[in-house]
Amino acid sequence: MCTLTILPGCDESGAEYCCRLAFNRDEEHTRPPEQPPTIEVFGNRRAILPRDPGGGGTWLAASDVGLAFALLNVNLPDKSTTLGGRSRGVVIPSLLSEDSMEAVVGMLPEVTREVLRPFRLVVTDGQRWLEAIGQSGEVSCSTHALSKPIMRSSSGLGDDIVEAPRRNLFDSMFKSDHRIQSSVQDAFHASRIPDHDEQSVDMLRDDARTVSTAVITLSGMEIVMEYTPGAPREQGVGIRHALVRTQVPGAA
């Protein structure tokens, strides 16, 4: 139950970056509050990530090598799901020691072998983005140039129920051929569809709601995560963490 967007390049305000990733996390009211981001060490890498207090995993991270990770559940139209197996939240932490997109792809089959429930993993280095779809211990990957804004979303109601309204809004707000301002991305993640809060990006249902938003900015010098608890309509005090980038974009 989440919404992800990624903007490539720099925006019209003059802020330069390799990419800007924004993420709304939606959760049921019965879930315990998430743990805000901290900086942790994974092998030779340092990474910024929040944690789920239940399983200890995460849905979002950025490492000092300049990789950003986001994980969304996949909710099938027939509401079927696979039970058991390792938590989907272990996928990202298991990859944070890797130095490149190619290394991530190479590790995914091993990392996801015991992850049975369906998921979508998106990884970007600011120039390319990887999409991995996993289910029942198997995973398929595709890599694309990050040449235009992208969006992915999920919902416990069924991904197919929220895809059309969120996609239509995304297409209308991001239709310009010019570089999109970060303010447009922020407005999208704070948007509500009149009389359809359950389908909105800033989502609200009787049993669930948007519980946090986060923005990861990858630049040539540093990696920044800005995290704000609460729904966009009533957010609390934000937290900012930054890492010095250990590899220059485009370097071998």
PDB file of C-alpha atoms in Angstrom, residues 73-84 88 116-119 134-136:
ATOM      1  CA  ASN A  73       3.792  -5.089  -2.071  1.00  0.00           C
ATOM      2  CA  VAL A  74       1.987  -6.562  -5.068  1.00  0.00           C
ATOM      3  CA  ASN A  75      -1.745  -7.136  -4.483  1.00  0.00           C
ATOM      4  CA  LEU A  76      -3.323  -9.324  -7.156  1.00  0.00           C
ATOM      5  CA  PRO A  77      -6.821  -8.634  -8.567  1.00  0.00           C
ATOM      6  CA  ASP A  78      -8.207 -11.930  -7.232  1.00  0.00           C
ATOM      7  CA  LYS A  79      -6.892 -11.000  -3.729  1.00  0.00           C
ATOM      8  CA  SER A  80      -4.924 -14.257  -3.658  1.00  0.00           C
ATOM      9  CA  THR A  81      -1.612 -14.291  -1.851  1.00  0.00           C
ATOM     10  CA  THR A  82       1.127 -16.717  -0.920  1.00  0.00           C
ATOM     11  CA  LEU A  83       1.588 -17.282   2.785  1.00  0.00           C
ATOM     12  CA  GLY A  84       4.740 -18.065   4.700  1.00  0.00           C
ATOM     13  CA  ARG A  88       9.519  -8.969   1.985  1.00  0.00           C
ATOM     14  CA  LEU A 116       7.174 -16.108  -1.255  1.00  0.00           C
ATOM     15  CA  ARG A 117       4.725 -13.200  -1.118  1.00  0.00           C
ATOM     16  CA  PRO A 118       4.623 -11.001  -4.247  1.00  0.00           C
ATOM     17  CA  PHE A 119       6.601  -7.758  -4.313  1.00  0.00           C
ATOM     18  CA  GLY A 134       9.111 -11.403  -7.225  1.00  0.00           C
ATOM     19  CA  GLN A 135       6.702 -14.157  -6.152  1.00  0.00           C
ATOM     20  CA  SER A 136       7.009 -17.674  -4.741  1.00  0.00           C
TER      21      SER A 136
END
